[in-house]
CSV table of N, CA, C and O in Angstrom, one decimal:
chain,number,residue,atom,x,y,z
A,1,MET,N,0.8,-1.2,0.0
A,1,MET,CA,0.0,0.0,0.0
A,1,MET,C,0.9,1.2,0.0
A,1,MET,O,1.9,1.3,0.6
A,2,MET,N,0.5,2.2,-0.8
A,2,MET,CA,1.2,3.5,-0.9
A,2,MET,C,0.3,4.6,-0.4
A,2,MET,O,-0.9,4.5,-0.1
A,3,THR,N,0.9,5.8,-0.4
A,3,THR,CA,0.1,7.0,-0.1
A,3,THR,C,0.1,7.9,-1.3
A,3,THR,O,0.8,7.7,-2.3
A,4,PHE,N,-0.8,8.9,-1.4
A,4,PHE,CA,-0.9,9.8,-2.5
A,4,PHE,C,0.4,10.5,-2.7
A,4,PHE,O,0.8,10.8,-3.8
A,5,ALA,N,1.2,10.8,-1.6
A,5,ALA,CA,2.4,11.5,-1.8
A,5,ALA,C,3.5,10.7,-2.5
A,5,ALA,O,4.4,11.3,-3.1
A,6,GLU,N,3.3,9.4,-2.7
A,6,GLU,CA,4.3,8.6,-3.4
A,6,GLU,C,4.0,8.4,-4.8
A,6,GLU,O,4.8,7.8,-5.6
A,7,LEU,N,2.8,8.8,-5.3
A,7,LEU,CA,2.4,8.6,-6.7
A,7,LEU,C,3.2,9.5,-7.6
A,7,LEU,O,3.6,10.6,-7.3
A,8,LYS,N,3.4,8.9,-8.8
A,8,LYS,CA,4.1,9.7,-9.9
A,8,LYS,C,3.2,9.8,-11.1
A,8,LYS,O,2.2,9.0,-11.3
A,9,LYS,N,3.5,10.7,-12.0
A,9,LYS,CA,2.8,11.0,-13.2
A,9,LYS,C,2.7,9.7,-14.0
A,9,LYS,O,3.6,9.0,-14.2
A,10,GLY,N,1.4,9.4,-14.5
A,10,GLY,CA,1.2,8.3,-15.3
A,10,GLY,C,0.8,7.0,-14.6
A,10,GLY,O,0.4,6.0,-15.2
A,11,MET,N,0.9,7.0,-13.3
A,11,MET,CA,0.5,5.8,-12.5
A,11,MET,C,-1.0,5.6,-12.4
A,11,MET,O,-1.7,6.6,-12.3
A,12,SER,N,-1.4,4.4,-12.5
A,12,SER,CA,-2.8,4.1,-12.2
A,12,SER,C,-2.9,3.4,-10.9
A,12,SER,O,-2.1,2.6,-10.5
A,13,ALA,N,-3.9,3.8,-10.1
A,13,ALA,CA,-4.0,3.3,-8.8
A,13,ALA,C,-5.5,3.2,-8.3
A,13,ALA,O,-6.4,3.6,-9.0
A,14,ARG,N,-5.7,2.5,-7.2
A,14,ARG,CA,-7.0,2.3,-6.6
A,14,ARG,C,-7.0,2.7,-5.2
A,14,ARG,O,-6.0,2.4,-4.5
A,15,ILE,N,-8.0,3.3,-4.7
A,15,ILE,CA,-8.1,3.7,-3.3
A,15,ILE,C,-8.4,2.4,-2.5
A,15,ILE,O,-9.4,1.8,-2.7
A,16,VAL,N,-7.6,2.1,-1.5
A,16,VAL,CA,-7.8,0.9,-0.7
A,16,VAL,C,-8.1,1.2,0.8
A,16,VAL,O,-8.5,0.4,1.5
A,17,GLN,N,-7.8,2.5,1.1
A,17,GLN,CA,-8.0,2.8,2.6
A,17,GLN,C,-8.5,4.3,2.6
A,17,GLN,O,-8.0,5.2,2.0
A,18,VAL,N,-9.6,4.5,3.3
A,18,VAL,CA,-10.2,5.8,3.5
A,18,VAL,C,-10.2,6.1,4.9
A,18,VAL,O,-10.5,5.3,5.8
A,19,PRO,N,-9.7,7.4,5.3
A,19,PRO,CA,-9.6,7.7,6.7
A,19,PRO,C,-10.9,7.9,7.3
A,19,PRO,O,-12.0,8.0,6.7
A,20,SER,N,-10.9,8.0,8.6
A,20,SER,CA,-12.2,8.2,9.4
A,20,SER,C,-12.8,9.6,8.9
A,20,SER,O,-12.0,10.4,8.5
A,21,ILE,N,-14.0,9.7,9.0
A,21,ILE,CA,-14.7,10.8,8.5
A,21,ILE,C,-14.4,12.1,9.3
A,21,ILE,O,-14.6,12.2,10.5
A,22,GLY,N,-14.0,13.1,8.5
A,22,GLY,CA,-13.8,14.5,9.0
A,22,GLY,C,-14.4,15.4,8.0
A,22,GLY,O,-14.8,14.9,6.9
A,23,ASP,N,-14.6,16.6,8.2
A,23,ASP,CA,-15.2,17.5,7.3
A,23,ASP,C,-14.5,17.5,5.9
A,23,ASP,O,-15.1,17.5,4.9
A,24,ASP,N,-13.1,17.6,5.9
A,24,ASP,CA,-12.4,17.6,4.7
A,24,ASP,C,-12.5,16.3,4.0
A,24,ASP,O,-12.7,16.2,2.8
A,25,HIS,N,-12.4,15.2,4.7
A,25,HIS,CA,-12.5,13.9,4.1
A,25,HIS,C,-13.9,13.6,3.6
A,25,HIS,O,-14.1,13.0,2.5
A,26,ARG,N,-14.9,14.1,4.2
A,26,ARG,CA,-16.3,13.9,3.8
A,26,ARG,C,-16.5,14.6,2.4
A,26,ARG,O,-17.1,14.0,1.5
A,27,ARG,N,-15.9,15.8,2.3
A,27,ARG,CA,-16.0,16.5,1.0
A,27,ARG,C,-15.3,15.7,-0.1
A,27,ARG,O,-15.9,15.6,-1.2
A,28,LEU,N,-14.2,15.1,0.1
A,28,LEU,CA,-13.5,14.3,-0.9
A,28,LEU,C,-14.3,13.1,-1.2
A,28,LEU,O,-14.4,12.7,-2.4
A,29,MET,N,-14.9,12.5,-0.3
A,29,MET,CA,-15.7,11.3,-0.5
A,29,MET,C,-16.9,11.6,-1.3
A,29,MET,O,-17.3,10.9,-2.2
A,30,GLU,N,-17.5,12.8,-1.1
A,30,GLU,CA,-18.6,13.2,-1.9
A,30,GLU,C,-18.3,13.5,-3.4
A,30,GLU,O,-19.1,13.4,-4.3
A,31,MET,N,-17.0,13.8,-3.6
A,31,MET,CA,-16.5,14.0,-5.0
A,31,MET,C,-16.1,12.7,-5.6
A,31,MET,O,-15.6,12.7,-6.7
A,32,GLY,N,-16.3,11.6,-4.9
A,32,GLY,CA,-16.0,10.3,-5.5
A,32,GLY,C,-14.8,9.5,-5.1
A,32,GLY,O,-14.5,8.5,-5.6
A,33,LEU,N,-14.1,10.1,-4.1
A,33,LEU,CA,-12.9,9.4,-3.6
A,33,LEU,C,-13.3,8.4,-2.5
A,33,LEU,O,-13.1,8.7,-1.3
A,34,VAL,N,-13.8,7.3,-2.9
A,34,VAL,CA,-14.2,6.3,-2.0
A,34,VAL,C,-13.4,5.0,-2.2
A,34,VAL,O,-12.7,4.9,-3.3
A,35,LYS,N,-13.5,4.0,-1.3
A,35,LYS,CA,-12.8,2.8,-1.5
A,35,LYS,C,-13.1,2.1,-2.8
A,35,LYS,O,-14.2,2.1,-3.3
A,36,ASP,N,-12.0,1.5,-3.4
A,36,ASP,CA,-12.1,0.8,-4.7
A,36,ASP,C,-12.2,1.7,-5.9
A,36,ASP,O,-12.5,1.2,-7.0
A,37,THR,N,-12.1,3.0,-5.8
A,37,THR,CA,-12.2,3.9,-6.9
A,37,THR,C,-10.8,3.9,-7.6
A,37,THR,O,-9.8,4.0,-7.0
A,38,GLU,N,-10.9,3.7,-8.9
A,38,GLU,CA,-9.6,3.7,-9.7
A,38,GLU,C,-9.4,5.0,-10.3
A,38,GLU,O,-10.4,5.7,-10.7
A,39,PHE,N,-8.2,5.4,-10.4
A,39,PHE,CA,-7.8,6.7,-11.0
A,39,PHE,C,-6.5,6.7,-11.6
A,39,PHE,O,-5.7,5.7,-11.4
A,40,LYS,N,-6.2,7.7,-12.4
A,40,LYS,CA,-4.8,7.8,-13.0
A,40,LYS,C,-4.3,9.2,-12.7
A,40,LYS,O,-5.0,10.2,-12.7
A,41,VAL,N,-3.0,9.2,-12.4
A,41,VAL,CA,-2.3,10.5,-12.1
A,41,VAL,C,-1.9,11.2,-13.4
A,41,VAL,O,-1.2,10.6,-14.3
A,42,ILE,N,-2.5,12.3,-13.7
A,42,ILE,CA,-2.3,13.1,-14.9
A,42,ILE,C,-1.1,14.0,-14.8
A,42,ILE,O,-0.3,14.0,-15.7
A,43,LYS,N,-1.0,14.8,-13.8
A,43,LYS,CA,0.1,15.7,-13.6
A,43,LYS,C,0.5,15.8,-12.1
A,43,LYS,O,-0.3,15.6,-11.2
A,44,VAL,N,1.8,16.1,-12.0
A,44,VAL,CA,2.3,16.4,-10.6
A,44,VAL,C,3.1,17.7,-10.7
A,44,VAL,O,3.9,17.8,-11.6
A,45,ALA,N,2.8,18.6,-9.9
A,45,ALA,CA,3.4,19.9,-9.9
A,45,ALA,C,5.0,19.7,-9.7
A,45,ALA,O,5.4,18.7,-9.1
A,46,PRO,N,5.8,20.7,-10.2
A,46,PRO,CA,7.2,20.5,-10.1
A,46,PRO,C,7.8,20.3,-8.7
A,46,PRO,O,8.7,19.5,-8.5
A,47,LEU,N,7.1,20.8,-7.7
A,47,LEU,CA,7.6,20.5,-6.3
A,47,LEU,C,6.8,19.4,-5.7
A,47,LEU,O,6.9,19.2,-4.5
A,48,GLY,N,6.0,18.7,-6.5
A,48,GLY,CA,5.3,17.5,-6.0
A,48,GLY,C,4.0,17.7,-5.4
A,48,GLY,O,3.3,16.8,-5.0
A,49,ASP,N,3.5,18.9,-5.4
A,49,ASP,CA,2.2,19.2,-4.8
A,49,ASP,C,1.6,20.4,-5.4
A,49,ASP,O,2.3,21.4,-5.5
A,50,PRO,N,0.4,20.4,-6.0
A,50,PRO,CA,-0.6,19.4,-5.9
A,50,PRO,C,-0.4,18.4,-7.0
A,50,PRO,O,0.5,18.5,-7.9
A,51,ILE,N,-1.3,17.4,-7.0
A,51,ILE,CA,-1.4,16.4,-8.1
A,51,ILE,C,-2.8,16.4,-8.7
A,51,ILE,O,-3.7,16.7,-8.1
A,52,GLU,N,-2.8,16.2,-10.1
A,52,GLU,CA,-4.1,16.1,-10.8
A,52,GLU,C,-4.4,14.7,-11.1
A,52,GLU,O,-3.5,14.0,-11.6
A,53,ILE,N,-5.6,14.2,-10.8
A,53,ILE,CA,-5.9,12.8,-11.1
A,53,ILE,C,-7.2,12.8,-12.0
A,53,ILE,O,-8.0,13.8,-12.0
A,54,ASP,N,-7.3,11.8,-12.7
A,54,ASP,CA,-8.5,11.5,-13.6
A,54,ASP,C,-9.3,10.3,-13.0
A,54,ASP,O,-8.7,9.3,-12.8
A,55,LEU,N,-10.5,10.6,-12.6
A,55,LEU,CA,-11.4,9.5,-12.1
A,55,LEU,C,-12.8,9.7,-12.5
A,55,LEU,O,-13.3,10.8,-12.7
A,56,ARG,N,-13.5,8.6,-12.8
A,56,ARG,CA,-14.9,8.7,-13.2
A,56,ARG,C,-15.2,9.7,-14.3
A,56,ARG,O,-16.3,10.3,-14.3
A,57,GLY,N,-14.3,9.9,-15.2
A,57,GLY,CA,-14.6,10.8,-16.3
A,57,GLY,C,-14.4,12.3,-16.0
A,57,GLY,O,-14.7,13.2,-16.8
A,58,TYR,N,-13.8,12.6,-14.9
A,58,TYR,CA,-13.5,14.0,-14.6
A,58,TYR,C,-12.1,14.1,-13.9
A,58,TYR,O,-11.6,13.1,-13.5
A,59,ARG,N,-11.6,15.3,-13.7
A,59,ARG,CA,-10.3,15.5,-13.1
A,59,ARG,C,-10.4,16.3,-11.9
A,59,ARG,O,-11.2,17.2,-11.8
A,60,LEU,N,-9.6,15.9,-10.9
A,60,LEU,CA,-9.5,16.6,-9.6
A,60,LEU,C,-8.0,17.0,-9.4
A,60,LEU,O,-7.1,16.2,-9.7
A,61,CYS,N,-7.8,18.2,-8.8
A,61,CYS,CA,-6.5,18.6,-8.4
A,61,CYS,C,-6.5,18.6,-6.9
A,61,CYS,O,-7.3,19.3,-6.3
A,62,LEU,N,-5.6,17.9,-6.3
A,62,LEU,CA,-5.6,17.6,-4.9
A,62,LEU,C,-4.3,18.0,-4.3
A,62,LEU,O,-3.2,17.7,-4.8
A,63,ARG,N,-4.3,18.5,-3.1
A,63,ARG,CA,-3.1,18.8,-2.3
A,63,ARG,C,-2.8,17.5,-1.5
A,63,ARG,O,-3.7,16.8,-1.0
A,64,LYS,N,-1.5,17.2,-1.4
A,64,LYS,CA,-1.2,15.9,-0.7
A,64,LYS,C,-1.6,16.0,0.8
A,64,LYS,O,-2.0,15.0,1.4
A,65,GLN,N,-1.6,17.2,1.4
A,65,GLN,CA,-2.1,17.3,2.7
A,65,GLN,C,-3.6,16.9,2.9
A,65,GLN,O,-3.9,16.3,3.9
A,66,GLU,N,-4.4,17.2,1.9
A,66,GLU,CA,-5.8,16.8,1.9
A,66,GLU,C,-6.0,15.3,1.9
A,66,GLU,O,-6.9,14.8,2.4
A,67,MET,N,-5.0,14.6,1.3
A,67,MET,CA,-5.1,13.2,1.1
A,67,MET,C,-4.5,12.4,2.1
A,67,MET,O,-4.4,11.1,2.0
A,68,THR,N,-4.0,13.0,3.2
A,68,THR,CA,-3.5,12.2,4.3
A,68,THR,C,-4.5,11.2,4.9
A,68,THR,O,-5.6,11.5,5.1
A,69,GLY,N,-4.1,10.0,5.0
A,69,GLY,CA,-4.9,9.0,5.5
A,69,GLY,C,-5.5,8.1,4.5
A,69,GLY,O,-6.0,7.0,4.8
A,70,PHE,N,-5.5,8.5,3.2
A,70,PHE,CA,-5.9,7.7,2.1
A,70,PHE,C,-4.8,6.8,1.7
A,70,PHE,O,-3.7,7.2,1.5
A,71,GLY,N,-5.1,5.5,1.6
A,71,GLY,CA,-4.1,4.5,1.1
A,71,GLY,C,-4.5,4.1,-0.3
A,71,GLY,O,-5.6,4.0,-0.7
A,72,VAL,N,-3.5,3.9,-1.2
A,72,VAL,CA,-3.7,3.6,-2.6
A,72,VAL,C,-2.8,2.3,-2.9
A,72,VAL,O,-1.8,2.1,-2.3
A,73,GLU,N,-3.3,1.6,-3.9
A,73,GLU,CA,-2.6,0.5,-4.5
A,73,GLU,C,-2.4,0.7,-6.0
A,73,GLU,O,-3.3,1.0,-6.7
A,74,VAL,N,-1.1,0.6,-6.4
A,74,VAL,CA,-0.8,0.9,-7.8
A,74,VAL,C,-1.1,-0.4,-8.6
A,74,VAL,O,-0.7,-1.5,-8.1
A,75,PHE,N,-1.6,-0.3,-9.8
A,75,PHE,CA,-1.8,-1.5,-10.7
A,75,PHE,C,-1.4,-1.2,-12.1
A,75,PHE,O,-1.1,-0.1,-12.4
């Protein structure tokens, strides 16, 4: 299992762990970041933050700090 901070451009991954519910995490889950969601990393900013992902036919730009607690599996 990896974290969002370890992902690189072009990787495909699946969310395998979702943190306990907080206001920030609830908002992300409402946007589709739930367990078993598959996504692809489209871009990573030059300093590594934020990252842009493609999931469910749309793109999200996320800060790594927002994604603390989410676990991912690369495939």
